[in-house]
Amino acid sequence: MREKRIALLGATGSIGSQALEVIAANPELIVCALAAGSQPLDALAAKLGVEHVQVGGDLTELLDACEPDVVLNAVVGFAGVGATLWALEHGVTLALANKESLVAAGDLAVAAWKRGGGLLLPVDSEHSALFQCLEGRASETIDSILLTASGGPFRNRSVEELESVTVEEALAHPTWSMGPKITIDSATLANKGLELIEAHYLFGLAYERIEVVVHPTSVVHSLVRFRDGAALAHLGYPDMRVPISFALTYPERRATSVPGIDFSAGLQLEFEPPDPGRFPLLPLARTAGQRGGTYPCAFNAANEVAVAAFLDSRIRFSEIAGLVEDALGAVDGASVRDLAELVEADEEARRLTERRLAPV
Ligand code: NAD
Ligand code: MG
């Protein structure tokens, strides 16, 4: 593998720190830039000998300055949108963990990707799995894709029980260890809703051809059904270092320290349909995606505000979905021409949601 200069955005997070492990294991991977939201990066930058460092602010300035071969966008939330568009527009390989940016900016991102002509390698485990199952297949051979969902910590809770779950319970994910925002999204299934929209933009498939299935052990990371009745699945233990390494070392698929599946220990491969009644954010995301325009942006923005309010104990878990639904009902969802207009749509949905938050 030739040397690759990597801009690591979101370096202090869950994905960011696992990416640093992958980078340490592959000498050709060089960090050329580091960014985070608020935590200081001086010690890490000194250790890695990185001169381009930024905390908060406009990440595109950092990217202009360091000229990376790969942008690993592991920022959380809409804050990652500028970096996603920058990489796609410049034809620089984008290793994308920051699904919110592709959801919010889908149409702008796909247009920038076409103009830039670079690689977009998903880091989200389901989409990395799908990318691998789809690679090299003619689109007319594909019937549909299935995104697997663990079901989160509340898979078996009733509507009544969901009223009183605590932040602590919601943060205890059964199969994945992740940052707080995506962990709450996994408990509400908003994460799978975001992933549905992410898959639509990544693979150019109509929403009717993207299905979600609950698979509690998270061993099957996703599946593709082909028109001849065959399906290909991607299996592995739930460990983000695998999709991170796949994206950073693409197309070489370097070794990682993650063991292959041990079938002798027995494997549970159970699947069940998601319950839209208990997890309304999943159908809400599907509707937002199908409506298009800035509905996905509004879905994401309202969800970010609601999740932050839940994490601050300002609202109950069961109120998150209602806030998102209200925001989707109140915005006009019209398409945007550029990032400035998208930022306005994002801010409008945030304002609407903030206003509806119950007083502390
Ligand atoms: P995290 O909260 O652990 O880390 C987020 C990182 O983003 C931190 O380094 C934080 O400082 C940085 N950040 C926040 N705001 C920023 C800003 N304005 N500018 C620059 N940096 C900023 O989150 P995470 O779990 O690592 O998730 C990161 C992204 O990857 C999310 O979009 C998430 O949905 C996605 N993802 C995560 C996992 C996982 O296993 N953690 C799996 C799939 C996808
Ligand atoms: Mg995922």
Coordinates of C-alpha atoms and ligand atoms in Angstrom, one line a residue:
M1 CA 0.0 0.0 0.0
R2 CA 1.3 3.4 -0.8
E3 CA 1.4 6.1 1.8
K4 CA -2.0 7.7 2.6
R5 CA -2.4 11.0 4.4
I6 CA -5.5 11.0 6.5
A7 CA -7.4 13.9 7.9
L8 CA -9.0 12.5 11.1
L9 CA -12.0 14.5 12.0
G10 CA -13.6 13.7 15.3
A11 CA -10.3 12.3 16.6
T12 CA -11.3 12.1 20.3
G13 CA -14.5 10.2 19.8
S14 CA -15.4 6.5 19.7
I15 CA -14.7 6.1 16.0
G16 CA -11.8 8.5 16.1
S17 CA -9.9 6.6 18.8
Q18 CA -10.6 3.2 17.1
A19 CA -9.3 4.8 13.9
L20 CA -6.1 5.7 15.7
E21 CA -5.6 2.1 16.6
V22 CA -6.1 1.0 13.0
I23 CA -3.7 3.8 11.8
A24 CA -1.1 2.7 14.4
A25 CA -1.2 -0.9 13.0
N26 CA -0.6 0.3 9.4
P27 CA 2.6 2.3 9.0
E28 CA 1.6 3.6 5.5
L29 CA -1.4 5.4 7.1
I30 CA -0.2 8.9 8.2
V31 CA -2.4 11.4 10.1
C32 CA -2.0 14.8 8.5
A33 CA -4.7 16.6 10.3
L34 CA -6.7 16.3 13.5
A35 CA -10.0 17.9 14.5
A36 CA -12.4 17.6 17.4
G37 CA -15.3 19.5 18.8
S38 CA -14.1 20.8 22.2
Q39 CA -11.4 18.6 23.7
P40 CA -7.8 19.8 23.4
L41 CA -5.7 17.9 20.8
D42 CA -2.2 19.2 21.7
A43 CA -0.9 16.0 23.3
L44 CA -2.2 13.7 20.5
A45 CA -0.9 16.1 17.8
A46 CA 2.5 16.1 19.5
K47 CA 2.6 12.4 19.8
L48 CA 1.7 11.8 16.1
G49 CA 3.7 14.8 14.9
V50 CA 0.7 16.4 13.3
E51 CA 0.9 20.1 12.5
H52 CA -2.7 20.8 11.2
V53 CA -4.9 20.8 14.2
Q54 CA -8.3 22.3 14.8
V55 CA -10.8 22.4 17.6
G56 CA -14.4 23.3 16.5
G57 CA -15.0 25.9 13.7
D58 CA -14.9 25.4 10.0
L59 CA -13.2 22.2 9.2
T60 CA -12.8 23.0 5.5
E61 CA -10.0 25.4 6.2
L62 CA -8.1 22.6 7.9
L63 CA -8.7 20.4 4.9
D64 CA -7.6 23.0 2.4
A65 CA -4.4 23.4 4.4
C66 CA -3.4 19.8 4.8
E67 CA -4.3 18.3 1.4
P68 CA -5.3 14.8 2.6
D69 CA -5.6 11.6 0.5
V70 CA -8.4 10.4 2.7
V71 CA -10.9 12.4 4.9
L72 CA -12.1 10.2 7.8
N73 CA -15.2 12.1 8.9
A74 CA -16.0 10.8 12.4
V75 CA -17.5 14.0 13.7
V76 CA -20.9 13.5 15.3
G77 CA -24.0 15.3 13.9
F78 CA -24.6 18.0 11.3
A79 CA -21.3 19.7 12.3
G80 CA -19.7 17.2 9.9
V81 CA -21.5 18.4 6.8
G82 CA -18.9 20.9 5.5
A83 CA -16.2 18.3 5.6
T84 CA -18.3 15.7 3.8
L85 CA -19.1 18.1 1.0
W86 CA -15.5 19.3 0.8
A87 CA -14.2 15.8 0.3
L88 CA -16.8 14.8 -2.3
E89 CA -16.4 18.1 -4.2
H90 CA -12.6 17.7 -4.3
G91 CA -12.7 14.1 -5.3
V92 CA -10.8 13.2 -2.1
T93 CA -11.6 9.7 -0.7
L94 CA -14.2 10.1 2.0
A95 CA -14.3 7.5 4.7
L96 CA -17.7 8.4 6.1
A97 CA -18.8 7.6 9.7
N98 CA -20.7 10.8 10.0
K99 CA -24.0 9.6 8.6
E100 CA -25.9 12.7 9.7
S101 CA -24.0 14.8 7.0
L102 CA -25.1 12.5 4.2
V103 CA -28.7 12.3 5.5
A104 CA -29.0 16.1 5.9
A105 CA -27.2 17.1 2.7
G106 CA -28.1 14.0 0.6
D107 CA -28.9 15.7 -2.7
L108 CA -26.0 18.2 -2.4
A109 CA -23.6 15.5 -1.4
V110 CA -24.6 13.2 -4.3
A111 CA -24.2 16.1 -6.8
A112 CA -20.8 17.0 -5.3
W113 CA -19.7 13.4 -5.4
K114 CA -20.6 13.2 -9.1
R115 CA -18.6 16.3 -9.9
G116 CA -15.7 15.3 -7.7
G117 CA -15.5 11.7 -8.9
G118 CA -13.8 10.4 -5.8
L119 CA -14.5 7.4 -3.6
L120 CA -17.1 7.4 -0.9
L121 CA -16.3 4.5 1.5
P122 CA -18.9 4.0 4.2
V123 CA -17.6 3.3 7.7
D124 CA -21.0 2.7 9.2
S125 CA -20.9 -1.1 9.7
E126 CA -24.1 -1.9 7.8
H127 CA -23.1 0.2 4.8
S128 CA -19.6 -1.1 4.8
A129 CA -21.1 -4.6 4.7
L130 CA -23.5 -3.6 1.8
F131 CA -20.7 -1.9 -0.1
Q132 CA -18.7 -5.2 0.1
C133 CA -21.7 -7.3 -0.9
L134 CA -22.6 -5.0 -3.8
E135 CA -19.1 -4.3 -5.1
G136 CA -18.7 -5.3 -8.7
R137 CA -22.4 -6.2 -9.2
A138 CA -24.5 -4.8 -12.0
S139 CA -27.4 -2.7 -10.6
E140 CA -30.1 -4.6 -12.5
T141 CA -29.1 -7.8 -10.7
I142 CA -30.0 -6.3 -7.3
D143 CA -33.4 -6.8 -5.9
S144 CA -33.2 -5.1 -2.5
I145 CA -31.0 -4.5 0.5
L146 CA -31.6 -5.3 4.2
L147 CA -30.2 -3.3 6.9
T148 CA -29.8 -5.2 10.2
A149 CA -30.6 -3.5 13.5
S150 CA -29.7 -4.9 16.9
G151 CA -33.0 -3.5 18.3
G152 CA -31.1 -1.7 21.0
P153 CA -31.5 -2.0 24.8
F154 CA -35.3 -1.6 24.6
R155 CA -36.1 -4.2 22.0
N156 CA -38.5 -6.1 24.4
R157 CA -39.9 -3.1 26.3
S158 CA -43.6 -2.2 26.0
V159 CA -44.9 1.3 25.1
E160 CA -45.7 1.9 28.8
E161 CA -42.2 0.7 29.9
L162 CA -40.6 3.0 27.4
E163 CA -42.2 6.0 29.2
S164 CA -40.0 5.6 32.2
V165 CA -36.6 4.4 30.8
T166 CA -33.6 6.3 32.2
V167 CA -30.6 7.9 30.4
E168 CA -28.4 5.3 31.9
E169 CA -30.5 2.4 30.6
A170 CA -30.6 4.0 27.1
L171 CA -26.8 4.3 27.1
A172 CA -26.3 0.6 27.8
H173 CA -26.2 -0.8 24.3
P174 CA -26.4 -4.6 24.1
T175 CA -23.9 -5.2 21.3
W176 CA -22.0 -2.0 20.3
S177 CA -19.9 0.4 22.4
M178 CA -20.3 3.9 20.8
G179 CA -20.6 7.6 21.5
P180 CA -23.6 8.8 23.4
K181 CA -25.6 10.4 20.5
I182 CA -25.6 7.3 18.3
T183 CA -26.2 5.1 21.3
I184 CA -29.5 6.9 22.1
D185 CA -30.3 6.8 18.4
S186 CA -29.9 3.0 18.5
A187 CA -32.3 2.8 21.4
T188 CA -35.0 4.8 19.6
L189 CA -34.1 3.2 16.2
A190 CA -33.6 6.7 14.8
N191 CA -30.2 5.4 14.0
K192 CA -31.6 2.8 11.6
G193 CA -33.8 5.6 10.2
L194 CA -30.7 7.7 9.5
E195 CA -29.1 4.6 8.0
L196 CA -32.0 4.0 5.7
I197 CA -31.6 7.5 4.2
E198 CA -27.8 7.0 4.2
A199 CA -28.2 3.8 2.2
H200 CA -30.6 5.5 -0.3
Y201 CA -27.9 8.1 -1.1
L202 CA -24.9 5.8 -1.0
F203 CA -26.3 3.1 -3.2
G204 CA -28.9 5.1 -5.3
L205 CA -31.7 2.7 -4.4
A206 CA -35.4 3.6 -4.0
Y207 CA -36.7 3.5 -0.4
E208 CA -39.1 0.6 -1.3
R209 CA -36.0 -1.5 -2.0
I210 CA -34.4 -0.9 1.4
E211 CA -35.7 -3.0 4.3
V212 CA -34.8 -3.0 8.0
V213 CA -34.7 -6.2 10.0
V214 CA -34.0 -6.6 13.7
H215 CA -31.2 -9.0 14.4
P216 CA -30.3 -9.0 18.1
T217 CA -26.8 -10.4 18.0
S218 CA -25.4 -8.0 15.4
V219 CA -23.4 -10.7 13.7
V220 CA -24.9 -10.3 10.2
H221 CA -24.1 -6.7 9.4
S222 CA -26.4 -6.5 6.4
L223 CA -27.6 -8.4 3.3
V224 CA -28.2 -7.9 -0.4
R225 CA -31.0 -9.8 -2.2
F226 CA -30.4 -10.5 -5.9
R227 CA -33.0 -11.0 -8.6
D228 CA -32.3 -14.7 -8.9
G229 CA -33.4 -15.4 -5.3
A230 CA -29.8 -15.5 -3.8
A231 CA -28.9 -13.2 -0.9
L232 CA -25.3 -12.3 0.2
A233 CA -24.7 -11.4 3.8
H234 CA -21.7 -9.9 5.6
L235 CA -20.9 -11.5 8.9
G236 CA -18.5 -10.6 11.7
Y237 CA -18.3 -9.8 15.4
P238 CA -19.6 -6.3 16.1
D239 CA -16.3 -4.3 16.1
M240 CA -15.9 -1.0 14.3
R241 CA -12.2 -1.5 13.7
V242 CA -13.2 -3.8 10.9
P243 CA -15.1 -1.3 8.8
I244 CA -12.7 1.5 9.7
S245 CA -9.8 -0.6 8.6
F246 CA -11.6 -1.6 5.4
A247 CA -12.2 2.0 4.5
L248 CA -8.7 3.3 5.4
T249 CA -6.8 0.4 3.7
Y250 CA -9.2 0.0 0.7
P251 CA -8.8 -1.8 -1.6
E252 CA -6.2 -3.9 0.3
R253 CA -8.3 -5.2 3.2
R254 CA -5.4 -5.3 5.7
A255 CA -5.4 -7.6 8.8
T256 CA -6.8 -6.4 12.1
S257 CA -6.6 -7.8 15.6
V258 CA -10.4 -8.7 15.4
P259 CA -10.8 -12.5 15.4
G260 CA -12.8 -14.2 12.7
I261 CA -16.1 -15.8 13.7
D262 CA -15.9 -18.9 15.8
F263 CA -18.7 -21.1 14.6
S264 CA -17.8 -23.9 17.1
A265 CA -19.0 -21.7 19.9
G266 CA -22.5 -21.6 18.3
L267 CA -24.1 -18.7 16.6
Q268 CA -27.6 -17.2 17.0
L269 CA -28.9 -15.8 13.8
E270 CA -32.4 -14.6 14.6
F271 CA -34.4 -12.0 12.6
E272 CA -37.7 -10.2 13.3
P273 CA -39.4 -7.2 11.8
P274 CA -39.0 -3.9 13.6
D275 CA -42.1 -2.6 15.5
P276 CA -43.1 0.8 14.2
G277 CA -45.6 1.3 17.1
R278 CA -42.9 1.2 19.8
F279 CA -40.2 2.7 17.6
P280 CA -41.9 5.4 15.5
L281 CA -38.7 7.2 14.5
L282 CA -38.0 4.5 12.0
P283 CA -41.2 5.0 9.9
L284 CA -40.8 8.8 10.4
A285 CA -37.3 8.6 8.9
R286 CA -38.7 6.6 6.0
T287 CA -41.4 9.1 5.3
A288 CA -38.9 12.0 5.6
G289 CA -36.6 10.2 3.1
Q290 CA -39.4 9.6 0.6
R291 CA -40.6 13.2 0.8
G292 CA -37.0 14.3 0.0
G293 CA -36.1 17.9 -0.2
T294 CA -34.9 19.1 3.3
Y295 CA -37.2 16.7 5.2
P296 CA -34.3 14.4 5.9
C297 CA -32.3 17.5 7.1
A298 CA -35.2 18.4 9.4
F299 CA -35.5 14.9 10.7
N300 CA -31.9 14.9 11.6
A301 CA -31.9 18.4 13.2
A302 CA -34.9 17.8 15.3
N303 CA -33.6 14.4 16.4
E304 CA -30.2 16.0 17.4
V305 CA -31.9 18.6 19.5
A306 CA -34.3 16.0 21.1
V307 CA -31.5 13.5 21.9
A308 CA -29.4 16.3 23.5
A309 CA -32.5 17.3 25.6
F310 CA -33.0 13.6 26.6
L311 CA -29.3 13.3 27.6
D312 CA -29.7 16.5 29.7
S313 CA -32.7 15.0 31.4
R314 CA -35.0 17.7 30.0
I315 CA -37.4 15.3 28.3
R316 CA -38.4 11.7 28.6
F317 CA -37.1 9.1 26.2
S318 CA -40.7 8.6 24.8
E319 CA -40.9 12.3 23.9
I320 CA -38.0 12.2 21.3
A321 CA -40.2 10.9 18.5
G322 CA -43.0 13.4 19.1
L323 CA -40.6 16.3 18.8
V324 CA -39.2 15.0 15.6
E325 CA -42.7 14.4 14.2
D326 CA -43.8 17.9 15.1
A327 CA -40.8 19.4 13.4
L328 CA -41.4 17.4 10.3
G329 CA -45.0 18.7 10.3
A330 CA -43.9 22.3 10.7
V331 CA -41.1 22.7 8.1
D332 CA -41.8 23.2 4.4
G333 CA -39.1 20.7 3.4
A334 CA -38.3 22.5 0.2
S335 CA -35.1 21.6 -1.7
V336 CA -32.0 23.8 -1.3
R337 CA -29.4 24.9 -3.8
D338 CA -26.3 25.2 -1.6
L339 CA -24.8 24.7 1.8
A340 CA -25.9 28.1 3.1
E341 CA -29.6 27.3 2.4
L342 CA -29.1 23.8 4.0
V343 CA -27.7 25.4 7.1
E344 CA -30.8 27.6 7.2
A345 CA -33.1 24.6 6.9
D346 CA -31.1 22.8 9.7
E347 CA -31.4 25.9 11.9
E348 CA -35.1 26.3 11.3
A349 CA -35.8 22.7 12.4
R350 CA -33.6 23.1 15.4
R351 CA -35.4 26.3 16.5
L352 CA -38.8 24.7 16.1
T353 CA -37.7 21.8 18.3
E354 CA -36.0 24.0 20.9
R355 CA -39.2 26.0 21.2
R356 CA -41.3 22.9 21.9
L357 CA -39.1 21.5 24.6
A358 CA -40.8 21.5 27.9
P359 CA -39.4 24.0 30.4
V360 CA -37.0 22.4 32.9
Ligands
NAD1 P1 -18.4 10.5 19.7 O1 -19.4 11.4 20.4 O2 -17.7 9.5 20.5 O3 -17.3 11.4 19.0 C1 -17.6 12.5 18.2 C2 -16.4 13.3 17.8 O4 -16.8 14.4 17.0 C3 -15.5 13.8 19.0 O5 -14.2 13.7 18.6 C4 -16.0 15.2 19.0 O6 -15.0 16.1 19.6 C5 -16.1 15.5 17.6 N1 -16.9 16.7 17.3 C6 -18.1 17.1 17.8 N2 -18.5 18.3 17.3 C7 -17.5 18.7 16.5 C8 -17.3 19.9 15.7 N3 -18.2 20.9 15.6 N4 -16.2 19.9 14.9 C9 -15.2 19.0 15.0 N5 -15.4 17.8 15.7 C10 -16.5 17.7 16.4 O7 -19.2 9.9 18.5 P2 -18.9 8.5 17.7 O8 -19.7 7.4 18.3 O9 -17.5 8.4 17.5 O10 -19.7 8.8 16.3 C11 -19.1 9.6 15.3 C12 -19.9 9.5 14.0 O11 -19.8 8.1 13.6 C13 -21.4 9.7 14.2 O12 -21.9 10.3 13.1 C14 -22.0 8.3 14.4 O13 -23.3 8.2 14.0 C15 -21.0 7.5 13.5 N6 -20.9 6.1 13.8 C16 -20.4 5.7 15.0 C17 -20.3 4.4 15.3 C18 -19.7 4.0 16.6 O14 -19.5 2.8 16.8 N7 -19.3 4.8 17.5 C19 -20.8 3.4 14.4 C20 -21.3 3.9 13.2 C21 -21.4 5.2 12.9
MG2 MG -24.6 1.4 11.8

